[in-house]
PDB file of C-alpha atoms in Angstrom:
ATOM      1  CA  UNK A1345      51.671  89.910  76.316  1.00  0.00           C
ATOM      2  CA  UNK A1346      54.899  91.500  78.301  1.00  0.00           C
ATOM      3  CA  UNK A1347      57.312  88.504  77.066  1.00  0.00           C
ATOM      4  CA  UNK A1348      55.774  89.697  72.959  1.00  0.00           C
ATOM      5  CA  UNK A1349      56.887  93.417  74.026  1.00  0.00           C
ATOM      6  CA  UNK A1350      60.270  91.914  75.258  1.00  0.00           C
ATOM      7  CA  UNK A1351      61.163  89.962  72.213  1.00  0.00           C
ATOM      8  CA  UNK A1352      59.851  92.922  69.746  1.00  0.00           C
ATOM      9  CA  UNK A1353      62.013  95.177  71.363  1.00  0.00           C
ATOM     10  CA  UNK A1354      65.232  93.062  71.541  1.00  0.00           C
ATOM     11  CA  UNK A1355      64.164  92.384  67.500  1.00  0.00           C
ATOM     12  CA  UNK A1356      64.235  96.039  66.651  1.00  0.00           C
ATOM     13  CA  UNK A1357      67.452  96.944  68.974  1.00  0.00           C
ATOM     14  CA  UNK A1358      69.187  94.093  67.544  1.00  0.00           C
ATOM     15  CA  UNK A1359      68.665  95.308  64.039  1.00  0.00           C
ATOM     16  CA  UNK A1360      70.028  98.819  64.804  1.00  0.00           C
ATOM     17  CA  UNK A1361      73.090  97.308  65.993  1.00  0.00           C
ATOM     18  CA  UNK A1362      73.616  95.136  62.968  1.00  0.00           C
ATOM     19  CA  UNK A1363      73.327  98.413  60.399  1.00  0.00           C
ATOM     20  CA  UNK A1364      75.084 100.621  62.233  1.00  0.00           C
ATOM     21  CA  UNK A1365      78.149 101.349  59.461  1.00  0.00           C
ATOM     22  CA  UNK A1366      82.042 101.972  59.473  1.00  0.00           C
ATOM     23  CA  UNK A1367      83.538 104.618  57.283  1.00  0.00           C
ATOM     24  CA  UNK A1368      87.309 104.309  56.850  1.00  0.00           C
ATOM     25  CA  UNK A1369      88.962 107.736  56.863  1.00  0.00           C
ATOM     26  CA  UNK A1370      93.418 107.678  56.111  1.00  0.00           C
ATOM     27  CA  UNK A1371      95.926 110.409  56.640  1.00  0.00           C
ATOM     28  CA  UNK A1372      96.706 111.517  53.528  1.00  0.00           C
ATOM     29  CA  UNK A1373     101.165 112.710  52.716  1.00  0.00           C
ATOM     30  CA  UNK A1374      99.599 115.973  51.695  1.00  0.00           C
ATOM     31  CA  UNK A1375      98.090 117.102  55.149  1.00  0.00           C
ATOM     32  CA  UNK A1376      94.806 116.586  54.734  1.00  0.00           C
ATOM     33  CA  UNK A1377      92.003 113.624  55.678  1.00  0.00           C
ATOM     34  CA  UNK A1378      90.852 111.567  53.032  1.00  0.00           C
ATOM     35  CA  UNK A1379      87.144 112.393  53.644  1.00  0.00           C
ATOM     36  CA  UNK A1380      86.833 116.165  55.246  1.00  0.00           C
ATOM     37  CA  UNK A1381      83.064 116.042  55.240  1.00  0.00           C
ATOM     38  CA  UNK A1382      81.806 112.526  57.224  1.00  0.00           C
ATOM     39  CA  UNK A1383      78.261 112.105  56.721  1.00  0.00           C
ATOM     40  CA  UNK A1384      76.843 109.666  59.435  1.00  0.00           C
ATOM     41  CA  UNK A1385      74.019 108.103  61.370  1.00  0.00           C
ATOM     42  CA  UNK A1386      73.629 108.104  65.128  1.00  0.00           C
ATOM     43  CA  UNK A1387      75.670 104.952  66.194  1.00  0.00           C
ATOM     44  CA  UNK A1388      77.695 104.699  62.761  1.00  0.00           C
ATOM     45  CA  UNK A1389      81.824 104.302  63.642  1.00  0.00           C
ATOM     46  CA  UNK A1390      84.546 106.205  61.854  1.00  0.00           C
ATOM     47  CA  UNK A1391      88.474 104.679  61.613  1.00  0.00           C
ATOM     48  CA  UNK A1392      91.021 106.771  60.868  1.00  0.00           C
ATOM     49  CA  UNK A1393      94.046 104.912  59.479  1.00  0.00           C
ATOM     50  CA  UNK A1394      97.573 106.134  59.910  1.00  0.00           C
ATOM     51  CA  UNK A1395      98.067 105.714  56.092  1.00  0.00           C
ATOM     52  CA  UNK A1396     101.428 108.102  56.146  1.00  0.00           C
ATOM     53  CA  UNK A1397     103.244 109.534  59.316  1.00  0.00           C
ATOM     54  CA  UNK A1398     102.669 112.578  61.646  1.00  0.00           C
ATOM     55  CA  UNK A1399      98.777 112.674  61.852  1.00  0.00           C
ATOM     56  CA  UNK A1400      96.546 112.140  64.382  1.00  0.00           C
ATOM     57  CA  UNK A1401      92.761 113.528  65.857  1.00  0.00           C
ATOM     58  CA  UNK A1402      92.192 115.584  68.077  1.00  0.00           C
ATOM     59  CA  UNK A1403      88.482 116.725  68.420  1.00  0.00           C
ATOM     60  CA  UNK A1404      87.483 120.720  68.420  1.00  0.00           C
ATOM     61  CA  UNK A1405      83.761 120.524  68.861  1.00  0.00           C
ATOM     62  CA  UNK A1406      80.990 118.777  68.723  1.00  0.00           C
ATOM     63  CA  UNK A1407      77.159 118.641  70.340  1.00  0.00           C
ATOM     64  CA  UNK A1408      78.553 117.955  74.185  1.00  0.00           C
ATOM     65  CA  UNK A1409      81.870 119.235  74.642  1.00  0.00           C
ATOM     66  CA  UNK A1410      82.358 117.458  77.481  1.00  0.00           C
ATOM     67  CA  UNK A1411      82.137 113.997  75.708  1.00  0.00           C
ATOM     68  CA  UNK A1412      84.244 114.735  73.203  1.00  0.00           C
ATOM     69  CA  UNK A1413      86.919 112.132  72.095  1.00  0.00           C
ATOM     70  CA  UNK A1414      89.908 111.725  73.405  1.00  0.00           C
ATOM     71  CA  UNK A1415      93.016 113.517  71.516  1.00  0.00           C
ATOM     72  CA  UNK A1416      94.499 109.967  69.168  1.00  0.00           C
ATOM     73  CA  UNK A1417      98.322 109.210  69.615  1.00  0.00           C
ATOM     74  CA  UNK A1418     100.039 110.223  66.319  1.00  0.00           C
ATOM     75  CA  UNK A1419     100.485 107.620  63.172  1.00  0.00           C
ATOM     76  CA  UNK A1420      98.067 105.677  65.591  1.00  0.00           C
ATOM     77  CA  UNK A1421      94.615 103.541  64.698  1.00  0.00           C
ATOM     78  CA  UNK A1422      91.716 105.157  65.997  1.00  0.00           C
ATOM     79  CA  UNK A1423      88.267 104.768  66.100  1.00  0.00           C
ATOM     80  CA  UNK A1424      84.972 106.098  67.317  1.00  0.00           C
ATOM     81  CA  UNK A1425      81.227 105.363  67.518  1.00  0.00           C
ATOM     82  CA  UNK A1426      79.348 108.438  67.702  1.00  0.00           C
ATOM     83  CA  UNK A1427      75.572 108.001  69.948  1.00  0.00           C
ATOM     84  CA  UNK A1428      75.598 111.919  70.136  1.00  0.00           C
ATOM     85  CA  UNK A1429      73.504 113.505  66.868  1.00  0.00           C
ATOM     86  CA  UNK A1430      75.844 117.756  65.973  1.00  0.00           C
ATOM     87  CA  UNK A1431      78.652 118.186  64.206  1.00  0.00           C
ATOM     88  CA  UNK A1432      81.752 117.845  65.315  1.00  0.00           C
ATOM     89  CA  UNK A1433      85.023 119.182  64.536  1.00  0.00           C
ATOM     90  CA  UNK A1434      88.019 117.930  64.435  1.00  0.00           C
ATOM     91  CA  UNK A1435      91.745 118.371  63.172  1.00  0.00           C
ATOM     92  CA  UNK A1436      94.895 116.577  63.229  1.00  0.00           C
ATOM     93  CA  UNK A1437      97.452 119.007  65.894  1.00  0.00           C
ATOM     94  CA  UNK A1438     100.558 118.818  64.454  1.00  0.00           C
ATOM     95  CA  UNK A1439      98.606 120.295  60.908  1.00  0.00           C
ATOM     96  CA  UNK A1440      95.357 121.879  62.350  1.00  0.00           C
ATOM     97  CA  UNK A1441      96.750 125.320  61.797  1.00  0.00           C
ATOM     98  CA  UNK A1442      97.148 125.062  58.215  1.00  0.00           C
ATOM     99  CA  UNK A1443      94.171 123.633  57.371  1.00  0.00           C
ATOM    100  CA  UNK A1444      93.911 119.967  58.204  1.00  0.00           C
ATOM    101  CA  UNK A1445      90.261 119.766  59.475  1.00  0.00           C
ATOM    102  CA  UNK A1446      87.365 117.351  59.476  1.00  0.00           C
ATOM    103  CA  UNK A1447      83.491 117.174  59.453  1.00  0.00           C
ATOM    104  CA  UNK A1448      81.566 114.567  61.297  1.00  0.00           C
ATOM    105  CA  UNK A1449      77.537 115.220  60.543  1.00  0.00           C
ATOM    106  CA  UNK A1450      75.595 112.777  62.921  1.00  0.00           C
ATOM    107  CA  UNK A1451      72.133 112.030  61.852  1.00  0.00           C
ATOM    108  CA  UNK A1452      72.562 115.321  59.249  1.00  0.00           C
ATOM    109  CA  UNK A1453      72.075 116.993  62.797  1.00  0.00           C
ATOM    110  CA  UNK A1454      73.540 120.820  62.577  1.00  0.00           C
ATOM    111  CA  UNK A1455      71.925 121.982  65.902  1.00  0.00           C
ATOM    112  CA  UNK A1456      75.058 123.114  66.995  1.00  0.00           C
ATOM    113  CA  UNK A1457      76.611 124.248  63.796  1.00  0.00           C
ATOM    114  CA  UNK A1458      77.660 128.171  65.156  1.00  0.00           C
ATOM    115  CA  UNK A1459      79.150 126.847  68.092  1.00  0.00           C
ATOM    116  CA  UNK A1460      81.402 125.638  65.660  1.00  0.00           C
ATOM    117  CA  UNK A1461      81.834 128.229  64.311  1.00  0.00           C
ATOM    118  CA  UNK A1462      82.614 130.111  67.296  1.00  0.00           C
ATOM    119  CA  UNK A1463      85.971 127.343  67.967  1.00  0.00           C
ATOM    120  CA  UNK A1464      89.193 130.117  67.161  1.00  0.00           C
ATOM    121  CA  UNK A1465      90.408 128.293  64.268  1.00  0.00           C
ATOM    122  CA  UNK A1466      93.656 130.271  62.351  1.00  0.00           C
ATOM    123  CA  UNK A1467      93.034 132.039  59.739  1.00  0.00           C
ATOM    124  CA  UNK A1468      94.166 128.915  57.191  1.00  0.00           C
ATOM    125  CA  UNK A1469      91.439 127.348  59.290  1.00  0.00           C
ATOM    126  CA  UNK A1470      88.937 129.277  59.269  1.00  0.00           C
ATOM    127  CA  UNK A1471      88.920 129.298  55.676  1.00  0.00           C
ATOM    128  CA  UNK A1472      89.073 125.475  55.303  1.00  0.00           C
ATOM    129  CA  UNK A1473      86.056 125.287  57.890  1.00  0.00           C
ATOM    130  CA  UNK A1474      83.913 127.073  55.693  1.00  0.00           C
ATOM    131  CA  UNK A1475      84.637 125.111  52.721  1.00  0.00           C
ATOM    132  CA  UNK A1476      83.617 122.233  54.971  1.00  0.00           C
ATOM    133  CA  UNK A1477      80.733 123.707  56.114  1.00  0.00           C
ATOM    134  CA  UNK A1478      79.207 124.489  52.428  1.00  0.00           C
ATOM    135  CA  UNK A1479      80.295 121.297  51.488  1.00  0.00           C
ATOM    136  CA  UNK A1480      77.923 119.764  54.261  1.00  0.00           C
ATOM    137  CA  UNK A1481      75.080 122.008  54.041  1.00  0.00           C
ATOM    138  CA  UNK A1482      74.853 121.259  50.084  1.00  0.00           C
ATOM    139  CA  UNK A1483      75.081 117.583  50.667  1.00  0.00           C
ATOM    140  CA  UNK A1484      72.486 117.641  53.524  1.00  0.00           C
TER     141      UNK A1484
END
């Protein structure tokens, strides 16, 4: 009986791994990301592609601040697999104050949205964040 349970558990685990998706986001020449609000499932991966120079990815907030991904290098491919549900806010370090922001919504979970809204940003970036949150909520 234990072997049957083990095999069944293994099959479920493998099917979850096999069903994980990968989304690609480009750095655009307009100081923005090609996808500004990405809605993904737990276990999915986002890849940021350096299609234009001078950009990177730096996370400003998420469901667990202590486990945020490291800042990427400028002009570099970057990949993150998201294992915790919640809202993640990131920006381009050189262009964040001018509104180059992105949101990742993992598992359609908004439990930490108040924390994200409370992150200190420039006036322009705050305005962009408000727009991105409206988009995220309208698609939930």
